[in-house]
């Protein structure tokens, strides 16, 4: 564990209902996707030594915590989220010695390291799963095994235990000839779900978590942790199984029903999380736990992250990144509805107004680049202004902000035009299922959707400089990067931005410093203004006598400052105290005087 070299919140400031302010209340987390961050050995894949090499850059940015996507031993079917050995580093990333050196060097710079914890499922190459293929092995009940549907030949179409489909396409059941049964996988067939109903599974997971914490890591980001508890009937049968007392939902146009309603925020989730806290975190200090929470409503976030519950510190909520998905699928993207975004984020903020905490994010390894998604990357000017506007909007909310690698540079979507440019398992599988098998979407429509929403948009190499491979790997490396570098790296890169006071990078540094040094940003009350305005997203932050107004024009057109926001501005007088702006102070002072905001203008004013 490590201490920070930045101001801590005053002890008397209420943050999430805890009696004292938790250290992470004014922290900023930076997510690293290791295979795309920095390659040091020329194999086209990022590695742990590359992360260590770039620690000074991260310290200069001002972040406090580094979250690493999985670096464990893995077949890499889903880029490491299919773990074959939790206590080994995959050779593509390095060694345990490299990991220990990263921890030492990060801690020396006041940076904490949080590792990804993927325990809803493992790889099918994990020793636990291989042992479970024998019905007589002690691990036989460590996964969700089921026989074929009665009256059907095992392994043939229609013999699956129920009609559930995988989120990555195809059936959620895979037949194993060795065992003569099917195993359940919400994701890839190479990612079988662990059976958390079995206490031996939970004990093994907790033992592994303690091993890593004892080694010196500072916490865990828990992948789809709210899916570890499945809904079963009194006889242990899943919905839709023969003889189950729980009915399944109807199949969709692709021929499958969804396991999501029955595998998200299940009946034993709180029990499992409380047990995890007791067995792993009680008696420890300085750690961070954040859970990826698909299917969890804001009100449940308040319950799970209430310090009195002793479950998790914070959750990633997903309603706001689903608002531009038509009919519940991201493969039918729709334009941003600003009032809907306000209502969705307001629900998250309001739920934790008295207790609990929320994670703040737009970008991550599963989301497209927000500057391309909700901003405007059509011109350099619009890219810079919209990247800054979206950053201010996010970071000035109450909660812990998460920056995804390259977001601080305003990195954009890849803008791929051919299917063979994609590497993402989900993208390739869904193209095959939706276009070639179910024929519910045209190839042209699906390619457009991939260009806008594929996870690969976030996974192109980090853009360090304008060299051939963007500084991700050497220009004479023996292998090209595992996925193509975005061509705009010649203008959008860290080297060009670090010493530029008007860059997106410099703006992020100011945002982070604002949070570190002003308790009102971290802990102040949050209040939305002008909920229905289609362009301006405005809110106030209040702590004691200090009050801030944040106003963001989320459009490429000039916006009139709406009524409630205009009324709040009456307190600033003729010389507003502008703390931060996405343009320049004089421009924003003129904008406020005229009661307008320029395209993508964002401003924070002290009232």
Coordinates of N, CA and C in Angstrom, one line a residue, residues 26 139 226 256 262 286 352 459-460 500 514 526 550 588 598:
X26 N -11.3 12.0 -3.3 CA -10.9 13.0 -4.2 C -9.7 12.5 -5.1
X139 N -13.9 -30.8 -8.0 CA -14.2 -29.6 -8.7 C -15.4 -29.7 -9.6
X226 N -21.5 -8.1 -10.4 CA -22.9 -8.3 -10.0 C -23.6 -9.4 -10.8
X256 N -32.6 -16.7 -29.5 CA -32.2 -16.9 -28.2 C -32.9 -16.0 -27.2
X262 N -31.7 -12.8 -15.2 CA -31.6 -13.9 -14.2 C -30.2 -14.0 -13.6
X286 N -6.2 1.3 3.0 CA -5.6 1.9 1.8 C -6.0 1.2 0.5
X352 N -26.9 8.5 -4.4 CA -25.8 8.5 -3.4 C -25.6 9.9 -2.8
X459 N -9.2 0.3 -28.3 CA -8.1 -0.6 -28.1 C -6.9 -0.4 -29.0
X460 N -7.0 0.6 -29.9 CA -5.9 0.9 -30.7 C -4.8 1.4 -29.9
X500 N 1.9 21.9 -24.3 CA 1.0 22.8 -24.9 C 0.0 23.2 -23.9
X514 N -7.9 20.5 -9.8 CA -9.1 21.2 -9.3 C -9.8 20.2 -8.3
X526 N -24.7 18.0 -5.2 CA -24.8 18.2 -6.6 C -26.3 18.5 -6.9
X550 N -21.4 24.8 -13.0 CA -20.7 24.2 -14.2 C -21.8 24.2 -15.3
X588 N -14.8 33.0 -22.3 CA -15.9 32.6 -21.5 C -16.5 33.7 -20.7
X598 N -20.4 29.2 -26.6 CA -20.0 28.8 -28.0 C -20.1 27.3 -28.1

